[in-house]
């Protein structure tokens, strides 16, 4: 059986390059009833910090799902696919409202997606402390 495991803090070059390309991703969060909530998002991957980041509105369902999991955060996954190439990052998500953290997430989003989001006073960042990475890039 093939292994697709990566070190989330030190992935191989092809895997990291794939996460630097512009791709739409999905974020899967658990609803309070335990069922999965899957939505399209933009994701940035920062292996040095051990984080993936998703910017969003504070009233979005994904934010409410993460908050409903409690102070410890929610187990989530982000994924991207392009033909036969795919990559998944898993970890513990928390919602951050600190302006510096949100600004850093916006900066990284603009770098990856080549588009700076407009001002949004309701913007927050879902930070995912990574515990697992896998894929075929």
PDB file of C-alpha atoms in Angstrom:
ATOM      1  CA  UNK A   1       0.000   0.000   0.000  1.00  0.00           C
ATOM      2  CA  UNK A   2       1.316   3.454  -0.915  1.00  0.00           C
ATOM      3  CA  UNK A   3       1.950   6.008   1.781  1.00  0.00           C
ATOM      4  CA  UNK A   4       0.965   9.601   1.198  1.00  0.00           C
ATOM      5  CA  UNK A   5       2.058  10.993   4.555  1.00  0.00           C
ATOM      6  CA  UNK A   6       3.965  14.278   4.833  1.00  0.00           C
ATOM      7  CA  UNK A   7       5.535  16.040   7.806  1.00  0.00           C
ATOM      8  CA  UNK A   8       3.246  19.096   8.220  1.00  0.00           C
ATOM      9  CA  UNK A   9       6.183  21.159   9.518  1.00  0.00           C
ATOM     10  CA  UNK A  10       8.665  20.042   6.854  1.00  0.00           C
ATOM     11  CA  UNK A  11       6.896  18.776   3.727  1.00  0.00           C
ATOM     12  CA  UNK A  12       8.772  17.769   0.610  1.00  0.00           C
ATOM     13  CA  UNK A  13       9.337  20.420  -2.056  1.00  0.00           C
ATOM     14  CA  UNK A  14       6.650  19.194  -4.472  1.00  0.00           C
ATOM     15  CA  UNK A  15       4.005  19.180  -1.733  1.00  0.00           C
ATOM     16  CA  UNK A  16       4.901  22.698  -0.609  1.00  0.00           C
ATOM     17  CA  UNK A  17       4.970  23.951  -4.198  1.00  0.00           C
ATOM     18  CA  UNK A  18       1.470  22.535  -4.720  1.00  0.00           C
ATOM     19  CA  UNK A  19       0.245  24.548  -1.703  1.00  0.00           C
ATOM     20  CA  UNK A  20       1.810  27.691  -3.206  1.00  0.00           C
ATOM     21  CA  UNK A  21      -0.149  27.336  -6.446  1.00  0.00           C
ATOM     22  CA  UNK A  22      -3.491  29.089  -6.744  1.00  0.00           C
ATOM     23  CA  UNK A  23      -6.180  26.477  -6.009  1.00  0.00           C
ATOM     24  CA  UNK A  24      -9.639  26.600  -4.522  1.00  0.00           C
ATOM     25  CA  UNK A  25      -9.791  24.388  -1.440  1.00  0.00           C
ATOM     26  CA  UNK A  26     -12.381  22.911   0.887  1.00  0.00           C
ATOM     27  CA  UNK A  27     -12.670  23.220   4.639  1.00  0.00           C
ATOM     28  CA  UNK A  28     -14.458  20.501   6.579  1.00  0.00           C
ATOM     29  CA  UNK A  29     -15.696  21.411  10.060  1.00  0.00           C
ATOM     30  CA  UNK A  30     -17.869  19.366  12.417  1.00  0.00           C
ATOM     31  CA  UNK A  31     -21.386  20.628  13.021  1.00  0.00           C
ATOM     32  CA  UNK A  32     -22.650  20.434  16.614  1.00  0.00           C
ATOM     33  CA  UNK A  33     -24.480  17.192  15.681  1.00  0.00           C
ATOM     34  CA  UNK A  34     -21.170  15.705  14.452  1.00  0.00           C
ATOM     35  CA  UNK A  35     -22.017  15.746  10.751  1.00  0.00           C
ATOM     36  CA  UNK A  36     -19.434  17.289   8.375  1.00  0.00           C
ATOM     37  CA  UNK A  37     -19.876  20.792   6.965  1.00  0.00           C
ATOM     38  CA  UNK A  38     -17.788  21.187   3.773  1.00  0.00           C
ATOM     39  CA  UNK A  39     -17.356  24.555   2.073  1.00  0.00           C
ATOM     40  CA  UNK A  40     -15.066  26.080  -0.568  1.00  0.00           C
ATOM     41  CA  UNK A  41     -12.393  28.404   0.828  1.00  0.00           C
ATOM     42  CA  UNK A  42      -9.003  29.913   0.158  1.00  0.00           C
ATOM     43  CA  UNK A  43      -6.301  28.394   2.363  1.00  0.00           C
ATOM     44  CA  UNK A  44      -2.739  29.382   3.101  1.00  0.00           C
ATOM     45  CA  UNK A  45      -0.186  26.926   4.440  1.00  0.00           C
ATOM     46  CA  UNK A  46       2.637  28.019   6.741  1.00  0.00           C
ATOM     47  CA  UNK A  47       4.704  24.938   7.617  1.00  0.00           C
ATOM     48  CA  UNK A  48       7.209  27.012   9.602  1.00  0.00           C
ATOM     49  CA  UNK A  49       4.478  28.055  12.025  1.00  0.00           C
ATOM     50  CA  UNK A  50       2.663  24.719  11.737  1.00  0.00           C
ATOM     51  CA  UNK A  51      -0.501  26.516  10.603  1.00  0.00           C
ATOM     52  CA  UNK A  52      -3.053  26.667   7.847  1.00  0.00           C
ATOM     53  CA  UNK A  53      -5.199  29.793   7.713  1.00  0.00           C
ATOM     54  CA  UNK A  54      -8.651  30.609   6.344  1.00  0.00           C
ATOM     55  CA  UNK A  55     -10.023  34.160   6.351  1.00  0.00           C
ATOM     56  CA  UNK A  56     -13.776  34.521   6.673  1.00  0.00           C
ATOM     57  CA  UNK A  57     -16.652  36.437   8.285  1.00  0.00           C
ATOM     58  CA  UNK A  58     -17.210  36.004  12.008  1.00  0.00           C
ATOM     59  CA  UNK A  59     -20.858  34.985  11.417  1.00  0.00           C
ATOM     60  CA  UNK A  60     -20.135  32.212   8.885  1.00  0.00           C
ATOM     61  CA  UNK A  61     -21.257  28.655   9.593  1.00  0.00           C
ATOM     62  CA  UNK A  62     -17.650  27.460   9.574  1.00  0.00           C
ATOM     63  CA  UNK A  63     -16.742  29.936  12.334  1.00  0.00           C
ATOM     64  CA  UNK A  64     -19.827  29.003  14.353  1.00  0.00           C
ATOM     65  CA  UNK A  65     -18.923  25.312  14.015  1.00  0.00           C
ATOM     66  CA  UNK A  66     -15.379  25.918  15.264  1.00  0.00           C
ATOM     67  CA  UNK A  67     -16.636  28.042  18.170  1.00  0.00           C
ATOM     68  CA  UNK A  68     -19.256  25.418  19.081  1.00  0.00           C
ATOM     69  CA  UNK A  69     -16.446  22.905  19.649  1.00  0.00           C
ATOM     70  CA  UNK A  70     -15.313  24.895  22.697  1.00  0.00           C
ATOM     71  CA  UNK A  71     -12.071  26.464  23.871  1.00  0.00           C
ATOM     72  CA  UNK A  72     -10.000  23.480  22.750  1.00  0.00           C
ATOM     73  CA  UNK A  73     -10.971  24.054  19.130  1.00  0.00           C
ATOM     74  CA  UNK A  74     -12.413  21.788  16.466  1.00  0.00           C
ATOM     75  CA  UNK A  75     -10.763  18.972  14.496  1.00  0.00           C
ATOM     76  CA  UNK A  76     -10.898  20.062  10.859  1.00  0.00           C
ATOM     77  CA  UNK A  77      -9.399  19.330   7.462  1.00  0.00           C
ATOM     78  CA  UNK A  78      -8.555  21.452   4.437  1.00  0.00           C
ATOM     79  CA  UNK A  79      -8.047  19.865   1.059  1.00  0.00           C
ATOM     80  CA  UNK A  80      -7.180  20.805  -2.505  1.00  0.00           C
ATOM     81  CA  UNK A  81      -7.164  18.740  -5.672  1.00  0.00           C
ATOM     82  CA  UNK A  82      -5.914  19.256  -9.205  1.00  0.00           C
ATOM     83  CA  UNK A  83      -6.339  16.234 -11.442  1.00  0.00           C
ATOM     84  CA  UNK A  84      -4.369  13.395  -9.856  1.00  0.00           C
ATOM     85  CA  UNK A  85      -2.607  15.723  -7.427  1.00  0.00           C
ATOM     86  CA  UNK A  86      -4.185  16.247  -4.035  1.00  0.00           C
ATOM     87  CA  UNK A  87      -3.227  17.477  -0.585  1.00  0.00           C
ATOM     88  CA  UNK A  88      -4.949  17.439   2.804  1.00  0.00           C
ATOM     89  CA  UNK A  89      -3.975  19.210   6.007  1.00  0.00           C
ATOM     90  CA  UNK A  90      -5.616  18.269   9.302  1.00  0.00           C
ATOM     91  CA  UNK A  91      -5.486  19.865  12.715  1.00  0.00           C
ATOM     92  CA  UNK A  92      -7.146  21.728  15.522  1.00  0.00           C
ATOM     93  CA  UNK A  93      -8.909  24.950  14.476  1.00  0.00           C
ATOM     94  CA  UNK A  94      -9.518  28.056  16.545  1.00  0.00           C
ATOM     95  CA  UNK A  95     -10.979  31.421  15.594  1.00  0.00           C
ATOM     96  CA  UNK A  96      -8.701  34.443  15.968  1.00  0.00           C
ATOM     97  CA  UNK A  97      -9.918  38.038  16.010  1.00  0.00           C
ATOM     98  CA  UNK A  98      -6.614  39.732  16.879  1.00  0.00           C
ATOM     99  CA  UNK A  99      -6.031  42.412  14.182  1.00  0.00           C
ATOM    100  CA  UNK A 100      -2.374  41.442  13.688  1.00  0.00           C
ATOM    101  CA  UNK A 101      -3.249  37.772  13.133  1.00  0.00           C
ATOM    102  CA  UNK A 102      -6.053  38.681  10.743  1.00  0.00           C
ATOM    103  CA  UNK A 103      -3.734  41.049   8.837  1.00  0.00           C
ATOM    104  CA  UNK A 104      -1.090  38.316   8.515  1.00  0.00           C
ATOM    105  CA  UNK A 105      -3.713  35.903   7.186  1.00  0.00           C
ATOM    106  CA  UNK A 106      -4.918  38.505   4.661  1.00  0.00           C
ATOM    107  CA  UNK A 107      -1.320  39.162   3.559  1.00  0.00           C
ATOM    108  CA  UNK A 108      -0.712  35.459   2.973  1.00  0.00           C
ATOM    109  CA  UNK A 109      -4.042  35.101   1.153  1.00  0.00           C
ATOM    110  CA  UNK A 110      -3.145  38.010  -1.163  1.00  0.00           C
ATOM    111  CA  UNK A 111       0.236  36.425  -1.868  1.00  0.00           C
ATOM    112  CA  UNK A 112      -1.171  33.005  -2.758  1.00  0.00           C
ATOM    113  CA  UNK A 113      -4.328  34.100  -4.576  1.00  0.00           C
ATOM    114  CA  UNK A 114      -2.869  37.254  -6.165  1.00  0.00           C
ATOM    115  CA  UNK A 115      -5.842  39.289  -4.947  1.00  0.00           C
ATOM    116  CA  UNK A 116      -6.063  41.482  -1.872  1.00  0.00           C
ATOM    117  CA  UNK A 117      -9.452  41.164  -0.183  1.00  0.00           C
ATOM    118  CA  UNK A 118     -11.300  44.420   0.435  1.00  0.00           C
ATOM    119  CA  UNK A 119     -11.717  45.798   3.934  1.00  0.00           C
ATOM    120  CA  UNK A 120     -14.098  43.804   6.120  1.00  0.00           C
ATOM    121  CA  UNK A 121     -14.629  44.764   9.768  1.00  0.00           C
ATOM    122  CA  UNK A 122     -16.229  41.350  10.370  1.00  0.00           C
ATOM    123  CA  UNK A 123     -13.205  39.416   9.115  1.00  0.00           C
ATOM    124  CA  UNK A 124     -11.615  36.784  11.346  1.00  0.00           C
ATOM    125  CA  UNK A 125      -9.110  34.045  10.699  1.00  0.00           C
ATOM    126  CA  UNK A 126      -9.536  30.362  11.364  1.00  0.00           C
ATOM    127  CA  UNK A 127      -6.090  29.135  12.345  1.00  0.00           C
ATOM    128  CA  UNK A 128      -5.500  25.409  12.095  1.00  0.00           C
ATOM    129  CA  UNK A 129      -2.681  24.010  14.221  1.00  0.00           C
ATOM    130  CA  UNK A 130      -1.535  21.203  11.968  1.00  0.00           C
ATOM    131  CA  UNK A 131      -1.255  17.631  13.182  1.00  0.00           C
ATOM    132  CA  UNK A 132      -1.250  15.729   9.887  1.00  0.00           C
ATOM    133  CA  UNK A 133      -0.465  16.288   6.222  1.00  0.00           C
ATOM    134  CA  UNK A 134      -0.956  13.908   3.343  1.00  0.00           C
ATOM    135  CA  UNK A 135      -1.212  13.994  -0.370  1.00  0.00           C
ATOM    136  CA  UNK A 136       0.192  13.177  -3.752  1.00  0.00           C
ATOM    137  CA  UNK A 137       1.772  16.233  -5.323  1.00  0.00           C
TER     138      UNK A 137
END
